[in-house]
């Protein structure tokens, strides 16, 4: 078979049914091979969009994200999307074409050759777990299983296969084998002695707290997390990425921590005597720039940390007990150790958390009930949270629609809140929502995105139309990059470069309703806050690609309950 057919056979053996990308002359052989084997090629008009869609497809389905793109500009276009996925530990296989191998030394058309011949893969080295350039098809039987193994084991991430186009067409005689060339049993729990030590420390705590990260979502460990929480009687806080992994209507849920976290989560985290952290990198945003006065104060809090990646143990905070193991398997063993003492009474801690949650909700409710025009973004988020079905998947971009949603939307199911965590990539949501809907066709999918973020990747809508994918895009239209406008007005008394205006100073954006019509989808605009419930209900019920523009305020900063140290040096502006 050809090299392209061999790769496609490996993907099919792996259970891959969707490949995302954009066509080019260097990668078309693989596109054809995928079609022959019944693997759908989901085509986007720009490679960044394809990578975001593949990323979200994995986050909903937990099936390998596969991206196939053209050489050089195709690969560099995809870079932002692949880096976004890598930063959030999405297992992603990126396959790119390259110039013919026999032309590498001649610097052929479209080749990256500025530092070394055919060196486009070097651009991906900082973001990938491994990069392979396959200069002969005979190497494929060894490289393919290795690539699939590296991407999906340990701490997952992105890998790159850089394939000269003649290698796609070369003939080889080999049998594709992938699953038999990597671990074929579930991932292991932490060491038994460590489980006992963790259980002993946690059972002796007076004010324990559980802090759940994306590793819990990756490991599908929501049930185990809940069991441990109820056995301990410990409140559960999450990272932004892990929102929904513990039901936020549970009495022990206190929401997300950090700069834009809930006040109760930050307060309880700071006051905990023992913290059980599972599958989290303790990122800056989740930890209030690691300032001990706002979120985590470790020490004096003692830390039990569970992670699949040994490099994460103690990376940010010192550990009392550090456990290397899979989140699901380790939490299951920990629940067994805790259960030997019988469940603790957690009604008191739950009551305490509920009272604090209610106080925080009362604090937010003023903005959430705001009736003036344009709509307050908190009002929009509150209406969305109230009206959207329980199983809705929210895919967020950046700004109020991300951090505000993390703080104020209520999610009760795992894999219901998809966002760009590590890179906070503007332009993530519009295409990612399409990938999410492909992965979960029976769940409503709603993209929450600003006008700036939407217009940076508006072409994603075309794929939804072509494939008939019913996503609802809710555009927070405030005629500016509002988060950065707030930085400018707050610290520099200036909004230069952040607002969208015509030469005569009038606010400017294209007419989004006409935009929707031009793309062949349904669209509507909401200017009156009281019209939000009906408009949202109609958009969700339409079951077609739907664009809902909501005019929102640009002058309201996100409610910040934690700390971001950039304020310390921005405070003086340029004075």
PDB file of C-alpha atoms in Angstrom, residues 93-353:
ATOM      1  CA  UNK A  93      -1.764  14.024  16.103  1.00  0.00           C
ATOM      2  CA  UNK A  94      -0.812  16.641  13.522  1.00  0.00           C
ATOM      3  CA  UNK A  95       0.095  15.317  10.062  1.00  0.00           C
ATOM      4  CA  UNK A  96       1.496  17.766   7.550  1.00  0.00           C
ATOM      5  CA  UNK A  97       2.722  17.443   4.024  1.00  0.00           C
ATOM      6  CA  UNK A  98       6.131  18.714   2.999  1.00  0.00           C
ATOM      7  CA  UNK A  99       8.035  19.270  -0.222  1.00  0.00           C
ATOM      8  CA  UNK A 100       9.316  16.127  -2.014  1.00  0.00           C
ATOM      9  CA  UNK A 101      12.226  14.635  -0.100  1.00  0.00           C
ATOM     10  CA  UNK A 102      14.492  14.521  -3.157  1.00  0.00           C
ATOM     11  CA  UNK A 103      14.179  18.331  -3.505  1.00  0.00           C
ATOM     12  CA  UNK A 104      15.023  19.218   0.095  1.00  0.00           C
ATOM     13  CA  UNK A 105      18.596  20.297  -0.607  1.00  0.00           C
ATOM     14  CA  UNK A 106      17.423  22.522  -3.486  1.00  0.00           C
ATOM     15  CA  UNK A 107      15.133  24.781  -1.427  1.00  0.00           C
ATOM     16  CA  UNK A 108      11.949  24.070  -3.422  1.00  0.00           C
ATOM     17  CA  UNK A 109       8.775  26.118  -3.771  1.00  0.00           C
ATOM     18  CA  UNK A 110       6.961  26.723  -0.443  1.00  0.00           C
ATOM     19  CA  UNK A 111       9.658  24.981   1.561  1.00  0.00           C
ATOM     20  CA  UNK A 112      10.768  26.260   4.975  1.00  0.00           C
ATOM     21  CA  UNK A 113      14.523  26.364   4.437  1.00  0.00           C
ATOM     22  CA  UNK A 114      15.795  29.531   6.127  1.00  0.00           C
ATOM     23  CA  UNK A 115      17.937  27.790   8.733  1.00  0.00           C
ATOM     24  CA  UNK A 116      18.007  24.179   7.488  1.00  0.00           C
ATOM     25  CA  UNK A 117      16.571  22.220   4.596  1.00  0.00           C
ATOM     26  CA  UNK A 118      12.878  21.289   4.917  1.00  0.00           C
ATOM     27  CA  UNK A 119      12.866  22.336   8.566  1.00  0.00           C
ATOM     28  CA  UNK A 120       9.206  23.317   9.007  1.00  0.00           C
ATOM     29  CA  UNK A 121       8.867  20.824  11.874  1.00  0.00           C
ATOM     30  CA  UNK A 122      11.278  22.904  13.934  1.00  0.00           C
ATOM     31  CA  UNK A 123       8.537  25.539  14.280  1.00  0.00           C
ATOM     32  CA  UNK A 124       6.535  23.001  16.295  1.00  0.00           C
ATOM     33  CA  UNK A 125       9.316  21.812  18.584  1.00  0.00           C
ATOM     34  CA  UNK A 126       8.413  24.142  21.514  1.00  0.00           C
ATOM     35  CA  UNK A 127       4.801  22.936  21.650  1.00  0.00           C
ATOM     36  CA  UNK A 128       4.966  19.232  20.749  1.00  0.00           C
ATOM     37  CA  UNK A 129       5.915  16.237  22.850  1.00  0.00           C
ATOM     38  CA  UNK A 130       7.695  14.851  19.793  1.00  0.00           C
ATOM     39  CA  UNK A 131       8.308  15.829  16.153  1.00  0.00           C
ATOM     40  CA  UNK A 132       9.102  13.288  13.422  1.00  0.00           C
ATOM     41  CA  UNK A 133      10.111  13.975   9.832  1.00  0.00           C
ATOM     42  CA  UNK A 134       9.564  10.770   7.868  1.00  0.00           C
ATOM     43  CA  UNK A 135      11.845  10.829   4.836  1.00  0.00           C
ATOM     44  CA  UNK A 136      11.020   7.290   3.700  1.00  0.00           C
ATOM     45  CA  UNK A 137       7.816   5.275   3.907  1.00  0.00           C
ATOM     46  CA  UNK A 138       9.739   2.319   5.366  1.00  0.00           C
ATOM     47  CA  UNK A 139       9.900   4.208   8.677  1.00  0.00           C
ATOM     48  CA  UNK A 140       6.111   4.477   9.011  1.00  0.00           C
ATOM     49  CA  UNK A 141       5.544   1.072  10.700  1.00  0.00           C
ATOM     50  CA  UNK A 142       7.706   2.230  13.609  1.00  0.00           C
ATOM     51  CA  UNK A 143       6.826   5.922  13.706  1.00  0.00           C
ATOM     52  CA  UNK A 144       3.022   5.639  13.582  1.00  0.00           C
ATOM     53  CA  UNK A 145       2.579   3.513  16.737  1.00  0.00           C
ATOM     54  CA  UNK A 146       5.163   5.613  18.562  1.00  0.00           C
ATOM     55  CA  UNK A 147       3.391   8.838  17.645  1.00  0.00           C
ATOM     56  CA  UNK A 148       0.002   7.501  18.727  1.00  0.00           C
ATOM     57  CA  UNK A 149       1.515   6.266  21.984  1.00  0.00           C
ATOM     58  CA  UNK A 150       3.337   9.492  22.865  1.00  0.00           C
ATOM     59  CA  UNK A 151       0.309  11.684  22.140  1.00  0.00           C
ATOM     60  CA  UNK A 152      -2.081   9.681  24.311  1.00  0.00           C
ATOM     61  CA  UNK A 153      -0.070   8.365  27.259  1.00  0.00           C
ATOM     62  CA  UNK A 154       1.382  10.027  30.337  1.00  0.00           C
ATOM     63  CA  UNK A 155       0.390  13.653  30.255  1.00  0.00           C
ATOM     64  CA  UNK A 156      -1.277  13.872  26.817  1.00  0.00           C
ATOM     65  CA  UNK A 157      -0.167  16.387  24.229  1.00  0.00           C
ATOM     66  CA  UNK A 158       0.512  17.152  20.589  1.00  0.00           C
ATOM     67  CA  UNK A 159       2.881  15.318  18.262  1.00  0.00           C
ATOM     68  CA  UNK A 160       3.801  16.161  14.664  1.00  0.00           C
ATOM     69  CA  UNK A 161       4.378  13.900  11.684  1.00  0.00           C
ATOM     70  CA  UNK A 162       6.117  15.873   8.931  1.00  0.00           C
ATOM     71  CA  UNK A 163       5.681  13.825   5.742  1.00  0.00           C
ATOM     72  CA  UNK A 164       7.215  14.769   2.357  1.00  0.00           C
ATOM     73  CA  UNK A 165       4.560  14.351  -0.289  1.00  0.00           C
ATOM     74  CA  UNK A 166       6.499  11.671  -2.156  1.00  0.00           C
ATOM     75  CA  UNK A 167       6.501   9.569   1.022  1.00  0.00           C
ATOM     76  CA  UNK A 168       2.690   9.625   1.012  1.00  0.00           C
ATOM     77  CA  UNK A 169       2.892   8.071  -2.472  1.00  0.00           C
ATOM     78  CA  UNK A 170       5.686   5.551  -1.846  1.00  0.00           C
ATOM     79  CA  UNK A 171       4.750   1.873  -1.739  1.00  0.00           C
ATOM     80  CA  UNK A 172       5.503  -0.248   1.323  1.00  0.00           C
ATOM     81  CA  UNK A 173       4.647  -3.749   2.411  1.00  0.00           C
ATOM     82  CA  UNK A 174       3.727  -3.762   6.101  1.00  0.00           C
ATOM     83  CA  UNK A 175       0.833  -4.525   8.426  1.00  0.00           C
ATOM     84  CA  UNK A 176      -0.452  -1.552  10.432  1.00  0.00           C
ATOM     85  CA  UNK A 177      -0.239  -2.331  14.157  1.00  0.00           C
ATOM     86  CA  UNK A 178      -0.902   0.388  16.737  1.00  0.00           C
ATOM     87  CA  UNK A 179      -2.854  -0.804  19.786  1.00  0.00           C
ATOM     88  CA  UNK A 180      -0.486  -3.701  20.477  1.00  0.00           C
ATOM     89  CA  UNK A 181       2.463  -1.336  20.692  1.00  0.00           C
ATOM     90  CA  UNK A 182       1.532   0.616  23.796  1.00  0.00           C
ATOM     91  CA  UNK A 183       0.111  -0.055  27.297  1.00  0.00           C
ATOM     92  CA  UNK A 184      -3.166  -1.934  26.961  1.00  0.00           C
ATOM     93  CA  UNK A 185      -4.467  -1.854  30.533  1.00  0.00           C
ATOM     94  CA  UNK A 186      -5.904   1.100  32.416  1.00  0.00           C
ATOM     95  CA  UNK A 187      -3.505   3.562  33.939  1.00  0.00           C
ATOM     96  CA  UNK A 188      -2.204   2.731  37.383  1.00  0.00           C
ATOM     97  CA  UNK A 189      -3.049   4.305  40.744  1.00  0.00           C
ATOM     98  CA  UNK A 190      -0.443   5.803  43.028  1.00  0.00           C
ATOM     99  CA  UNK A 191       1.607   3.632  45.360  1.00  0.00           C
ATOM    100  CA  UNK A 192      -0.409   1.976  48.188  1.00  0.00           C
ATOM    101  CA  UNK A 193       1.761   3.507  50.909  1.00  0.00           C
ATOM    102  CA  UNK A 194       1.104   6.947  49.468  1.00  0.00           C
ATOM    103  CA  UNK A 195      -2.651   6.294  49.451  1.00  0.00           C
ATOM    104  CA  UNK A 196      -2.522   5.400  53.142  1.00  0.00           C
ATOM    105  CA  UNK A 197      -0.449   8.493  53.952  1.00  0.00           C
ATOM    106  CA  UNK A 198      -2.867  10.732  52.055  1.00  0.00           C
ATOM    107  CA  UNK A 199      -5.922   9.207  53.722  1.00  0.00           C
ATOM    108  CA  UNK A 200      -4.360   9.595  57.180  1.00  0.00           C
ATOM    109  CA  UNK A 201      -3.554  13.255  56.616  1.00  0.00           C
ATOM    110  CA  UNK A 202      -6.968  14.046  55.122  1.00  0.00           C
ATOM    111  CA  UNK A 203      -8.897  12.265  57.877  1.00  0.00           C
ATOM    112  CA  UNK A 204      -7.038  14.291  60.468  1.00  0.00           C
ATOM    113  CA  UNK A 205      -7.888  17.605  58.816  1.00  0.00           C
ATOM    114  CA  UNK A 206     -10.299  20.030  60.419  1.00  0.00           C
ATOM    115  CA  UNK A 207     -10.886  22.114  57.299  1.00  0.00           C
ATOM    116  CA  UNK A 208     -10.011  20.037  54.229  1.00  0.00           C
ATOM    117  CA  UNK A 209     -10.563  21.255  50.674  1.00  0.00           C
ATOM    118  CA  UNK A 210     -10.452  19.390  47.353  1.00  0.00           C
ATOM    119  CA  UNK A 211      -9.057  21.220  44.328  1.00  0.00           C
ATOM    120  CA  UNK A 212      -9.871  19.488  41.045  1.00  0.00           C
ATOM    121  CA  UNK A 213      -8.166  20.236  37.742  1.00  0.00           C
ATOM    122  CA  UNK A 214      -8.331  19.192  34.114  1.00  0.00           C
ATOM    123  CA  UNK A 215      -6.687  15.861  34.933  1.00  0.00           C
ATOM    124  CA  UNK A 216      -9.920  14.785  36.626  1.00  0.00           C
ATOM    125  CA  UNK A 217     -11.813  15.553  33.424  1.00  0.00           C
ATOM    126  CA  UNK A 218      -9.209  13.801  31.285  1.00  0.00           C
ATOM    127  CA  UNK A 219      -9.372  10.691  33.444  1.00  0.00           C
ATOM    128  CA  UNK A 220     -13.199  10.707  33.571  1.00  0.00           C
ATOM    129  CA  UNK A 221     -12.986  10.631  37.358  1.00  0.00           C
ATOM    130  CA  UNK A 222     -16.060  12.691  38.302  1.00  0.00           C
ATOM    131  CA  UNK A 223     -17.772   9.850  40.178  1.00  0.00           C
ATOM    132  CA  UNK A 224     -14.628   9.046  42.152  1.00  0.00           C
ATOM    133  CA  UNK A 225     -14.124  12.720  42.948  1.00  0.00           C
ATOM    134  CA  UNK A 226     -17.647  12.993  44.303  1.00  0.00           C
ATOM    135  CA  UNK A 227     -17.232   9.858  46.409  1.00  0.00           C
ATOM    136  CA  UNK A 228     -14.031  11.163  48.004  1.00  0.00           C
ATOM    137  CA  UNK A 229     -15.610  14.573  48.639  1.00  0.00           C
ATOM    138  CA  UNK A 230     -18.611  13.061  50.397  1.00  0.00           C
ATOM    139  CA  UNK A 231     -16.492  10.658  52.420  1.00  0.00           C
ATOM    140  CA  UNK A 232     -14.323  13.539  53.594  1.00  0.00           C
ATOM    141  CA  UNK A 233     -17.048  16.137  53.870  1.00  0.00           C
ATOM    142  CA  UNK A 234     -14.718  18.462  51.988  1.00  0.00           C
ATOM    143  CA  UNK A 235     -15.790  21.383  49.801  1.00  0.00           C
ATOM    144  CA  UNK A 236     -14.732  21.031  46.160  1.00  0.00           C
ATOM    145  CA  UNK A 237     -13.219  23.902  44.192  1.00  0.00           C
ATOM    146  CA  UNK A 238     -12.106  23.554  40.584  1.00  0.00           C
ATOM    147  CA  UNK A 239      -9.890  25.195  38.058  1.00  0.00           C
ATOM    148  CA  UNK A 240     -11.551  27.044  35.186  1.00  0.00           C
ATOM    149  CA  UNK A 241     -10.669  24.134  32.871  1.00  0.00           C
ATOM    150  CA  UNK A 242     -12.324  21.612  35.183  1.00  0.00           C
ATOM    151  CA  UNK A 243     -15.561  23.533  35.633  1.00  0.00           C
ATOM    152  CA  UNK A 244     -18.434  21.049  35.748  1.00  0.00           C
ATOM    153  CA  UNK A 245     -16.315  18.035  36.714  1.00  0.00           C
ATOM    154  CA  UNK A 246     -18.031  18.308  40.116  1.00  0.00           C
ATOM    155  CA  UNK A 247     -21.722  19.285  39.892  1.00  0.00           C
ATOM    156  CA  UNK A 248     -22.017  22.948  40.785  1.00  0.00           C
ATOM    157  CA  UNK A 249     -25.461  22.420  42.319  1.00  0.00           C
ATOM    158  CA  UNK A 250     -23.992  19.984  44.867  1.00  0.00           C
ATOM    159  CA  UNK A 251     -23.922  21.349  48.443  1.00  0.00           C
ATOM    160  CA  UNK A 252     -20.146  20.825  48.611  1.00  0.00           C
ATOM    161  CA  UNK A 253     -19.415  22.721  45.380  1.00  0.00           C
ATOM    162  CA  UNK A 254     -17.859  26.158  45.791  1.00  0.00           C
ATOM    163  CA  UNK A 255     -16.969  26.926  42.145  1.00  0.00           C
ATOM    164  CA  UNK A 256     -13.665  27.887  40.639  1.00  0.00           C
ATOM    165  CA  UNK A 257     -10.722  29.560  42.343  1.00  0.00           C
ATOM    166  CA  UNK A 258      -8.380  32.319  41.267  1.00  0.00           C
ATOM    167  CA  UNK A 259      -8.362  35.780  39.799  1.00  0.00           C
ATOM    168  CA  UNK A 260     -11.989  35.599  38.629  1.00  0.00           C
ATOM    169  CA  UNK A 261     -13.045  32.741  40.882  1.00  0.00           C
ATOM    170  CA  UNK A 262     -15.860  32.720  43.363  1.00  0.00           C
ATOM    171  CA  UNK A 263     -15.236  34.483  46.636  1.00  0.00           C
ATOM    172  CA  UNK A 264     -16.134  31.384  48.642  1.00  0.00           C
ATOM    173  CA  UNK A 265     -13.697  29.176  46.709  1.00  0.00           C
ATOM    174  CA  UNK A 266     -10.826  31.584  47.292  1.00  0.00           C
ATOM    175  CA  UNK A 267     -11.706  32.042  50.970  1.00  0.00           C
ATOM    176  CA  UNK A 268     -11.999  28.321  51.689  1.00  0.00           C
ATOM    177  CA  UNK A 269      -8.824  27.528  49.753  1.00  0.00           C
ATOM    178  CA  UNK A 270      -6.857  30.090  51.709  1.00  0.00           C
ATOM    179  CA  UNK A 271      -8.225  28.812  55.030  1.00  0.00           C
ATOM    180  CA  UNK A 272      -7.899  25.074  54.420  1.00  0.00           C
ATOM    181  CA  UNK A 273      -5.562  23.118  56.668  1.00  0.00           C
ATOM    182  CA  UNK A 274      -5.211  20.227  54.168  1.00  0.00           C
ATOM    183  CA  UNK A 275      -5.755  20.485  50.413  1.00  0.00           C
ATOM    184  CA  UNK A 276      -6.227  17.507  48.115  1.00  0.00           C
ATOM    185  CA  UNK A 277      -5.223  18.677  44.616  1.00  0.00           C
ATOM    186  CA  UNK A 278      -5.978  16.348  41.719  1.00  0.00           C
ATOM    187  CA  UNK A 279      -4.780  16.793  38.144  1.00  0.00           C
ATOM    188  CA  UNK A 280      -3.923  20.473  38.271  1.00  0.00           C
ATOM    189  CA  UNK A 281      -0.830  22.455  37.337  1.00  0.00           C
ATOM    190  CA  UNK A 282      -1.739  25.210  39.825  1.00  0.00           C
ATOM    191  CA  UNK A 283      -1.842  27.736  36.993  1.00  0.00           C
ATOM    192  CA  UNK A 284      -1.425  31.435  37.645  1.00  0.00           C
ATOM    193  CA  UNK A 285      -5.026  32.407  36.918  1.00  0.00           C
ATOM    194  CA  UNK A 286      -6.345  29.680  39.233  1.00  0.00           C
ATOM    195  CA  UNK A 287      -3.948  30.712  42.013  1.00  0.00           C
ATOM    196  CA  UNK A 288      -4.196  34.531  41.987  1.00  0.00           C
ATOM    197  CA  UNK A 289      -0.640  34.901  40.669  1.00  0.00           C
ATOM    198  CA  UNK A 290       0.416  32.579  43.516  1.00  0.00           C
ATOM    199  CA  UNK A 291      -0.069  35.379  46.055  1.00  0.00           C
ATOM    200  CA  UNK A 292      -0.765  33.626  49.394  1.00  0.00           C
ATOM    201  CA  UNK A 293      -3.047  36.429  50.550  1.00  0.00           C
ATOM    202  CA  UNK A 294      -5.748  35.617  48.015  1.00  0.00           C
ATOM    203  CA  UNK A 295      -6.198  31.939  47.117  1.00  0.00           C
ATOM    204  CA  UNK A 296      -3.739  29.247  48.210  1.00  0.00           C
ATOM    205  CA  UNK A 297      -1.456  29.684  51.182  1.00  0.00           C
ATOM    206  CA  UNK A 298       0.772  26.598  51.092  1.00  0.00           C
ATOM    207  CA  UNK A 299       2.308  26.400  53.648  1.00  0.00           C
ATOM    208  CA  UNK A 300       0.796  26.627  56.248  1.00  0.00           C
ATOM    209  CA  UNK A 301      -1.835  24.581  54.401  1.00  0.00           C
ATOM    210  CA  UNK A 302      -0.595  21.041  53.811  1.00  0.00           C
ATOM    211  CA  UNK A 303      -0.863  19.656  50.289  1.00  0.00           C
ATOM    212  CA  UNK A 304      -1.728  16.201  49.016  1.00  0.00           C
ATOM    213  CA  UNK A 305      -1.099  16.295  45.265  1.00  0.00           C
ATOM    214  CA  UNK A 306      -2.119  13.658  42.706  1.00  0.00           C
ATOM    215  CA  UNK A 307      -0.904  13.876  39.119  1.00  0.00           C
ATOM    216  CA  UNK A 308      -0.094  11.566  36.224  1.00  0.00           C
ATOM    217  CA  UNK A 309       2.983  13.695  35.450  1.00  0.00           C
ATOM    218  CA  UNK A 310       5.717  13.470  38.106  1.00  0.00           C
ATOM    219  CA  UNK A 311       7.076  16.844  36.984  1.00  0.00           C
ATOM    220  CA  UNK A 312       3.936  18.510  38.371  1.00  0.00           C
ATOM    221  CA  UNK A 313       4.396  17.188  41.901  1.00  0.00           C
ATOM    222  CA  UNK A 314       5.710  20.035  44.023  1.00  0.00           C
ATOM    223  CA  UNK A 315       6.332  22.243  40.994  1.00  0.00           C
ATOM    224  CA  UNK A 316       4.475  25.222  42.472  1.00  0.00           C
ATOM    225  CA  UNK A 317       3.800  24.318  46.107  1.00  0.00           C
ATOM    226  CA  UNK A 318       5.628  21.899  48.439  1.00  0.00           C
ATOM    227  CA  UNK A 319       3.780  18.659  49.121  1.00  0.00           C
ATOM    228  CA  UNK A 320       3.149  16.755  52.317  1.00  0.00           C
ATOM    229  CA  UNK A 321       2.138  13.755  50.208  1.00  0.00           C
ATOM    230  CA  UNK A 322       2.935  13.604  46.498  1.00  0.00           C
ATOM    231  CA  UNK A 323       1.250  10.849  44.497  1.00  0.00           C
ATOM    232  CA  UNK A 324       2.067   9.945  40.900  1.00  0.00           C
ATOM    233  CA  UNK A 325      -0.839   8.129  39.328  1.00  0.00           C
ATOM    234  CA  UNK A 326      -3.948   8.318  37.216  1.00  0.00           C
ATOM    235  CA  UNK A 327      -6.647  10.519  38.758  1.00  0.00           C
ATOM    236  CA  UNK A 328      -9.501   8.022  38.398  1.00  0.00           C
ATOM    237  CA  UNK A 329      -7.544   5.014  39.645  1.00  0.00           C
ATOM    238  CA  UNK A 330      -5.931   6.921  42.518  1.00  0.00           C
ATOM    239  CA  UNK A 331      -9.163   8.545  43.697  1.00  0.00           C
ATOM    240  CA  UNK A 332     -10.834   5.126  43.615  1.00  0.00           C
ATOM    241  CA  UNK A 333      -8.110   3.701  45.871  1.00  0.00           C
ATOM    242  CA  UNK A 334      -8.237   6.768  48.108  1.00  0.00           C
ATOM    243  CA  UNK A 335     -12.016   6.406  48.472  1.00  0.00           C
ATOM    244  CA  UNK A 336     -11.469   2.821  49.556  1.00  0.00           C
ATOM    245  CA  UNK A 337      -8.978   3.900  52.219  1.00  0.00           C
ATOM    246  CA  UNK A 338     -11.240   6.694  53.469  1.00  0.00           C
ATOM    247  CA  UNK A 339     -14.298   4.456  53.454  1.00  0.00           C
ATOM    248  CA  UNK A 340     -12.746   2.067  55.943  1.00  0.00           C
ATOM    249  CA  UNK A 341     -13.411   4.684  58.636  1.00  0.00           C
ATOM    250  CA  UNK A 342     -16.987   5.282  57.475  1.00  0.00           C
ATOM    251  CA  UNK A 343     -18.307   8.469  55.864  1.00  0.00           C
ATOM    252  CA  UNK A 344     -17.793  11.703  57.739  1.00  0.00           C
ATOM    253  CA  UNK A 345     -20.693  14.005  58.447  1.00  0.00           C
ATOM    254  CA  UNK A 346     -20.452  16.745  55.880  1.00  0.00           C
ATOM    255  CA  UNK A 347     -23.715  18.551  56.460  1.00  0.00           C
ATOM    256  CA  UNK A 348     -21.967  21.204  58.527  1.00  0.00           C
ATOM    257  CA  UNK A 349     -19.317  22.000  55.921  1.00  0.00           C
ATOM    258  CA  UNK A 350     -21.962  21.905  53.180  1.00  0.00           C
ATOM    259  CA  UNK A 351     -24.148  24.324  55.124  1.00  0.00           C
ATOM    260  CA  UNK A 352     -21.188  26.665  55.622  1.00  0.00           C
ATOM    261  CA  UNK A 353     -20.365  26.583  51.913  1.00  0.00           C
TER     262      UNK A 353
END
